[in-house]
């Protein structure tokens, strides 16, 4: 049995990881540290019996030290972050506070308890980062690898790049046993409806516009969140301290194609599932029309990166990472999850 601290474990990816780790490591005790901001939702991890929620801030170094000591924690899985690019453009300070200072706080606490106090405990600090730290690719550029130079283009990605460098420095300078993974765009259950896929799914159900930045041809690599959790598990169990691993979904698609597939899945669901038209009468599909009529092109986002793509060769070869979902099946399952879990997302829509 092992004790694991999951920061941001009531958020989207962190919450999915708590479910995944509990299912695959049923004897482990999971301590979730989350300050329950707008994107943190206690109901996301409700029912996970071996998960204890501690409401607190990762910048509270004393609290983190106390948890590491008192719970005998040997593994930190660090998800906690401000992550929405649009919010980082309008209010970058929160990203500096959480993503940089918060990560430094965790590293200081881990160093003190695991190294300076001489516990000799085998430990691992796994840091979750993003492909956005690498900047933007041209249409013919090779995909991002672990050796791609950093070139962040938004306050969000700059703050994540800074945190990546701190993690590397603590491993190199102090000997903290760290690993880092850089992931592509996640989607799946429990995602806060400000991100593209849940936003467009829920807008389609209520008949609201589907706002498409620019020409809609910005390209992203899409990763189902369960595959991401599988990759993180491989990093923790098989990753070499000091190394970074790219975790991708192998689904490099322009946003416009993703949006069209969302529309197709919504139309298909209304055709196949009895009662959807009564539940969501505002949806075009409830009236026999196509969801694509909701597509609306809007002014492009400032500094909008054109293309991201992940080369996951290293993760496949060295830690055995293998995604289990293709985009079509993953998107269909995601839509059905949102249809089946209105009680989870409806309060978020009302409070937005």
Coordinates of C-alpha atoms in Angstrom, one line a residue:
X1 CA 0.0 0.0 0.0
X2 CA 1.3 3.5 -0.9
X3 CA 0.1 7.0 -0.1
X4 CA -0.3 9.5 -2.9
X5 CA -0.9 13.2 -2.9
X6 CA -2.8 14.5 -5.9
X7 CA -2.9 18.3 -6.2
X8 CA -5.8 19.7 -8.1
X9 CA -7.5 16.3 -7.7
X10 CA -11.0 17.8 -7.8
X11 CA -10.4 19.3 -11.2
X12 CA -10.9 17.7 -14.7
X13 CA -7.7 15.7 -15.3
X14 CA -6.8 15.3 -11.6
X15 CA -10.3 14.1 -10.8
X16 CA -10.2 11.5 -13.6
X17 CA -6.7 10.4 -12.3
X18 CA -8.2 9.9 -8.8
X19 CA -10.8 7.6 -10.3
X20 CA -8.3 5.8 -12.4
X21 CA -5.7 5.4 -9.7
X22 CA -8.3 4.2 -7.2
X23 CA -9.5 1.6 -9.7
X24 CA -6.1 0.3 -10.7
X25 CA -4.4 0.6 -7.3
X26 CA -7.2 -0.2 -4.9
X27 CA -5.0 -0.5 -1.8
X28 CA -3.5 2.9 -2.1
X29 CA -4.6 5.9 0.0
X30 CA -5.1 9.0 -2.1
X31 CA -5.0 12.5 -0.5
X32 CA -6.4 15.2 -2.7
X33 CA -5.3 18.7 -2.1
X34 CA -7.5 21.2 -3.9
X35 CA -8.6 24.8 -3.1
X36 CA -11.9 24.2 -5.0
X37 CA -11.7 27.2 -7.4
X38 CA -14.3 27.5 -10.1
X39 CA -12.8 24.6 -11.9
X40 CA -12.6 22.3 -8.8
X41 CA -15.7 20.3 -8.0
X42 CA -16.0 18.1 -5.0
X43 CA -18.6 16.0 -6.7
X44 CA -16.1 14.9 -9.3
X45 CA -14.4 12.6 -6.8
X46 CA -17.5 11.8 -4.7
X47 CA -17.7 8.1 -4.1
X48 CA -14.0 7.3 -4.4
X49 CA -13.7 5.6 -1.0
X50 CA -10.0 5.8 -0.5
X51 CA -9.7 9.4 -1.5
X52 CA -9.5 12.1 1.2
X53 CA -10.2 15.6 0.2
X54 CA -8.1 18.3 1.9
X55 CA -9.3 21.8 1.0
X56 CA -6.2 24.0 0.8
X57 CA -3.8 25.9 -1.4
X58 CA -0.6 24.4 -2.9
X59 CA 1.1 27.7 -2.0
X60 CA 0.6 26.9 1.7
X61 CA 4.0 25.2 2.1
X62 CA 3.5 24.4 5.8
X63 CA 0.2 22.5 4.9
X64 CA 2.0 20.5 2.2
X65 CA 4.8 19.6 4.6
X66 CA 2.3 18.5 7.2
X67 CA 0.4 16.3 4.8
X68 CA 3.7 14.7 3.5
X69 CA 4.8 13.9 7.1
X70 CA 1.5 12.9 8.7
X71 CA 0.1 10.8 5.8
X72 CA 3.5 9.2 5.0
X73 CA 3.2 10.3 1.4
X74 CA 5.8 9.0 -1.0
X75 CA 4.3 10.2 -4.3
X76 CA 3.1 13.6 -5.4
X77 CA 1.1 13.9 -8.7
X78 CA 0.9 17.6 -9.5
X79 CA -2.1 18.7 -11.6
X80 CA -3.1 21.9 -9.8
X81 CA -2.9 24.7 -12.2
X82 CA -4.7 27.6 -13.9
X83 CA -5.1 26.2 -17.4
X84 CA -7.5 28.3 -19.6
X85 CA -5.6 30.3 -22.1
X86 CA -8.4 32.9 -22.5
X87 CA -8.4 33.6 -18.8
X88 CA -4.6 34.0 -18.8
X89 CA -4.9 36.7 -21.4
X90 CA -7.5 38.7 -19.4
X91 CA -5.9 38.0 -16.0
X92 CA -2.4 36.6 -16.0
X93 CA -1.6 37.1 -12.3
X94 CA -3.5 34.1 -11.1
X95 CA -1.4 31.9 -13.5
X96 CA 1.8 33.2 -12.1
X97 CA 0.6 32.7 -8.5
X98 CA -0.7 29.1 -8.9
X99 CA 1.5 27.7 -11.7
X100 CA 4.8 29.1 -10.7
X101 CA 4.7 30.0 -7.0
X102 CA 2.4 27.0 -6.3
X103 CA 4.8 24.6 -7.9
X104 CA 7.7 26.1 -6.1
X105 CA 5.9 25.7 -2.8
X106 CA 5.3 22.0 -3.5
X107 CA 8.9 21.4 -4.5
X108 CA 10.2 23.2 -1.3
X109 CA 7.9 21.0 0.8
X110 CA 9.0 17.8 -0.9
X111 CA 12.6 18.7 -0.7
X112 CA 12.4 19.5 3.0
X113 CA 10.4 16.4 4.0
X114 CA 11.9 13.8 1.6
X115 CA 15.5 15.0 1.5
X116 CA 16.5 17.6 4.1
X117 CA 14.9 15.7 7.0
X118 CA 16.8 12.6 6.0
X119 CA 13.8 10.2 5.8
X120 CA 15.5 8.3 3.0
X121 CA 12.1 7.5 1.7
X122 CA 11.8 6.4 -1.9
X123 CA 9.8 9.1 -3.5
X124 CA 8.5 10.5 -6.8
X125 CA 7.3 14.0 -7.7
X126 CA 5.4 13.8 -11.0
X127 CA 4.6 17.1 -12.7
X128 CA 1.9 17.4 -15.4
X129 CA 2.6 20.0 -18.1
X130 CA 1.4 20.8 -21.5
X131 CA 2.4 20.8 -25.2
X132 CA 1.7 24.6 -25.3
X133 CA 5.2 25.3 -23.7
X134 CA 6.7 24.4 -27.1
X135 CA 4.9 27.2 -28.9
X136 CA 3.3 26.9 -32.4
X137 CA 4.1 24.6 -35.3
X138 CA 4.0 25.3 -39.0
X139 CA 1.9 23.0 -41.2
X140 CA 4.9 20.9 -42.2
X141 CA 7.0 21.1 -39.0
X142 CA 7.8 17.8 -37.2
X143 CA 5.7 17.2 -34.0
X144 CA 6.9 18.3 -30.6
X145 CA 9.5 15.9 -29.0
X146 CA 11.0 16.1 -25.6
X147 CA 14.0 18.0 -27.1
X148 CA 11.9 20.7 -28.8
X149 CA 13.0 24.1 -27.5
X150 CA 10.5 25.9 -25.3
X151 CA 8.8 28.9 -27.0
X152 CA 5.6 29.7 -25.0
X153 CA 3.2 32.2 -26.5
X154 CA 0.6 32.9 -23.9
X155 CA 0.7 33.8 -20.2
X156 CA -0.6 30.3 -19.5
X157 CA 2.0 28.5 -21.4
X158 CA 4.7 30.8 -20.1
X159 CA 3.7 30.0 -16.5
X160 CA 3.7 26.3 -17.2
X161 CA 7.1 26.5 -18.9
X162 CA 8.4 28.2 -15.8
X163 CA 7.1 25.5 -13.6
X164 CA 8.7 22.8 -15.8
X165 CA 12.1 24.5 -15.4
X166 CA 11.6 24.6 -11.6
X167 CA 10.9 20.9 -11.5
X168 CA 14.0 20.2 -13.6
X169 CA 16.1 22.4 -11.4
X170 CA 15.0 20.7 -8.2
X171 CA 16.0 17.3 -9.7
X172 CA 19.3 18.5 -11.0
X173 CA 20.4 20.6 -8.1
X174 CA 18.9 18.8 -5.0
X175 CA 18.4 15.3 -6.3
X176 CA 14.6 15.3 -5.9
X177 CA 13.2 12.3 -7.8
X178 CA 11.0 14.1 -10.4
X179 CA 9.4 13.2 -13.8
X180 CA 7.5 15.5 -16.1
X181 CA 4.9 14.8 -18.8
X182 CA 3.8 17.2 -21.5
X183 CA 0.4 16.3 -22.8
X184 CA -1.8 17.4 -25.7
X185 CA -5.4 18.6 -25.5
X186 CA -7.4 16.5 -23.1
X187 CA -11.1 15.7 -23.4
X188 CA -13.5 13.4 -21.6
X189 CA -15.8 13.2 -18.4
X190 CA -15.8 16.0 -15.8
X191 CA -14.3 18.7 -18.0
X192 CA -15.3 22.2 -17.0
X193 CA -17.5 23.6 -19.8
X194 CA -15.2 26.4 -20.8
X195 CA -13.0 24.1 -22.9
X196 CA -13.9 23.5 -26.5
X197 CA -15.5 20.0 -26.5
X198 CA -17.8 20.3 -23.4
X199 CA -18.6 23.9 -24.3
X200 CA -19.7 23.1 -27.8
X201 CA -21.6 19.9 -26.7
X202 CA -23.6 21.8 -24.1
X203 CA -24.2 24.8 -26.4
X204 CA -25.5 22.4 -29.0
X205 CA -28.0 21.0 -26.5
X206 CA -29.3 24.4 -25.6
X207 CA -29.2 25.9 -29.1
X208 CA -26.5 28.5 -28.3
X209 CA -23.9 29.5 -31.0
X210 CA -20.8 27.5 -31.5
X211 CA -18.1 30.3 -31.5
X212 CA -15.2 29.3 -33.8
X213 CA -12.0 31.4 -33.5
X214 CA -10.7 32.8 -36.8
X215 CA -11.0 30.4 -39.7
X216 CA -11.2 27.3 -37.4
X217 CA -8.1 25.7 -38.9
X218 CA -6.0 25.8 -35.7
X219 CA -4.8 22.2 -35.3
X220 CA -4.6 20.3 -32.0
X221 CA -3.7 16.7 -31.0
X222 CA -6.6 15.3 -29.0
X223 CA -6.0 13.0 -26.0
X224 CA -8.8 11.2 -24.1
X225 CA -8.3 11.9 -20.4
X226 CA -8.2 8.2 -19.5
X227 CA -5.3 7.6 -21.9
X228 CA -3.6 10.6 -20.2
X229 CA -4.1 8.9 -16.8
X230 CA -2.6 5.7 -18.3
X231 CA 0.4 7.6 -19.5
X232 CA 0.9 9.3 -16.1
X233 CA 0.8 5.9 -14.4
X234 CA 3.5 4.7 -16.7
X235 CA 5.7 7.8 -16.0
X236 CA 5.4 7.2 -12.2
X237 CA 6.0 3.4 -12.4
X238 CA 8.5 3.2 -15.2
X239 CA 9.8 6.7 -15.8
X240 CA 13.5 7.6 -15.1
X241 CA 13.9 10.4 -12.6
X242 CA 14.9 13.6 -14.3
X243 CA 13.3 12.7 -17.6
X244 CA 10.3 14.1 -19.4
X245 CA 7.8 12.2 -21.5
X246 CA 5.3 13.5 -24.2
X247 CA 1.8 12.0 -23.8
X248 CA -0.4 12.4 -26.9
X249 CA -3.6 10.9 -28.3
X250 CA -2.5 10.5 -31.9
X251 CA -5.5 12.5 -33.2
X252 CA -4.2 15.7 -34.8
X253 CA -7.2 17.5 -36.1
X254 CA -8.2 21.1 -37.1
X255 CA -10.7 22.7 -34.7
X256 CA -13.3 23.0 -37.5
X257 CA -13.2 19.2 -38.0
X258 CA -13.6 18.6 -34.3
X259 CA -16.6 20.9 -34.2
X260 CA -18.2 19.2 -37.2
X261 CA -17.8 15.8 -35.5
X262 CA -19.4 17.2 -32.4
X263 CA -22.3 18.3 -34.5
X264 CA -22.6 14.9 -36.1
X265 CA -22.5 13.1 -32.7
X266 CA -25.2 15.4 -31.3
X267 CA -27.5 14.8 -34.3
X268 CA -26.9 11.1 -34.1
X269 CA -27.7 11.1 -30.4
X270 CA -31.0 12.9 -30.9
X271 CA -31.9 10.4 -33.7
X272 CA -31.1 7.3 -31.5
X273 CA -32.0 8.3 -27.9
X274 CA -35.7 8.6 -27.0
X275 CA -36.6 11.6 -25.0
X276 CA -33.7 13.9 -25.9
X277 CA -35.9 16.3 -27.8
X278 CA -38.1 16.7 -24.7
X279 CA -35.1 17.2 -22.4
X280 CA -33.4 19.7 -24.7
X281 CA -36.1 21.4 -26.8
X282 CA -33.8 24.3 -27.7
X283 CA -31.4 22.1 -29.7
X284 CA -31.7 22.3 -33.5
X285 CA -31.6 18.5 -33.5
X286 CA -34.7 18.4 -31.4
X287 CA -36.6 20.0 -34.3
X288 CA -35.1 17.8 -36.9
X289 CA -32.5 20.3 -38.0
X290 CA -28.7 20.0 -38.1
X291 CA -26.5 21.2 -35.3
X292 CA -24.1 22.7 -37.8
X293 CA -26.4 25.7 -38.2
X294 CA -25.1 26.9 -34.8
X295 CA -21.6 27.4 -36.1
X296 CA -20.5 31.0 -35.7
X297 CA -17.1 32.4 -36.7
X298 CA -15.7 35.0 -34.3
X299 CA -12.6 37.2 -34.0
X300 CA -9.5 35.1 -33.4
X301 CA -7.9 34.9 -30.0
X302 CA -4.8 37.0 -29.3
X303 CA -1.6 35.1 -29.9
X304 CA -3.5 32.0 -31.0
X305 CA -1.1 29.2 -31.7
X306 CA -1.7 27.6 -35.1
X307 CA -0.8 24.0 -34.6
X308 CA 0.3 21.6 -31.8
X309 CA 1.3 18.0 -32.4
X310 CA 2.9 15.5 -30.1
X311 CA 5.6 12.9 -30.9
X312 CA 5.1 10.2 -28.3
X313 CA 7.8 7.9 -29.5
X314 CA 9.9 8.1 -26.3
X315 CA 6.9 7.3 -24.1
X316 CA 5.9 4.4 -26.2
X317 CA 9.5 3.0 -26.4
X318 CA 10.7 3.6 -22.8
X319 CA 7.6 3.4 -20.5
X320 CA 5.2 1.4 -22.7
X321 CA 2.6 4.1 -23.2
X322 CA -0.2 3.2 -25.6
X323 CA -3.4 5.2 -26.0
X324 CA -6.5 3.1 -26.0
X325 CA -9.0 5.5 -27.6
X326 CA -9.3 6.8 -31.1
X327 CA -10.9 10.2 -31.4
X328 CA -14.2 8.9 -32.8
X329 CA -14.9 6.5 -30.0
X330 CA -13.6 8.8 -27.4
X331 CA -15.8 11.7 -28.5
X332 CA -18.9 9.5 -28.7
X333 CA -18.4 8.2 -25.1
X334 CA -17.7 11.8 -23.9
X335 CA -21.0 13.0 -25.4
X336 CA -22.9 10.1 -23.8
X337 CA -21.3 10.9 -20.4
X338 CA -22.5 14.5 -20.5
X339 CA -26.0 13.3 -21.5
X340 CA -26.0 10.9 -18.6
X341 CA -24.6 13.3 -16.0
X342 CA -26.6 16.5 -16.3
X343 CA -26.7 16.6 -12.5
X344 CA -22.9 17.2 -12.5
X345 CA -22.7 20.0 -15.2
X346 CA -26.0 21.8 -14.9
X347 CA -25.0 23.7 -11.7
X348 CA -21.8 24.8 -13.4
X349 CA -23.8 26.3 -16.3
X350 CA -26.2 28.1 -14.0
X351 CA -23.3 29.6 -12.0
X352 CA -21.2 30.7 -15.0

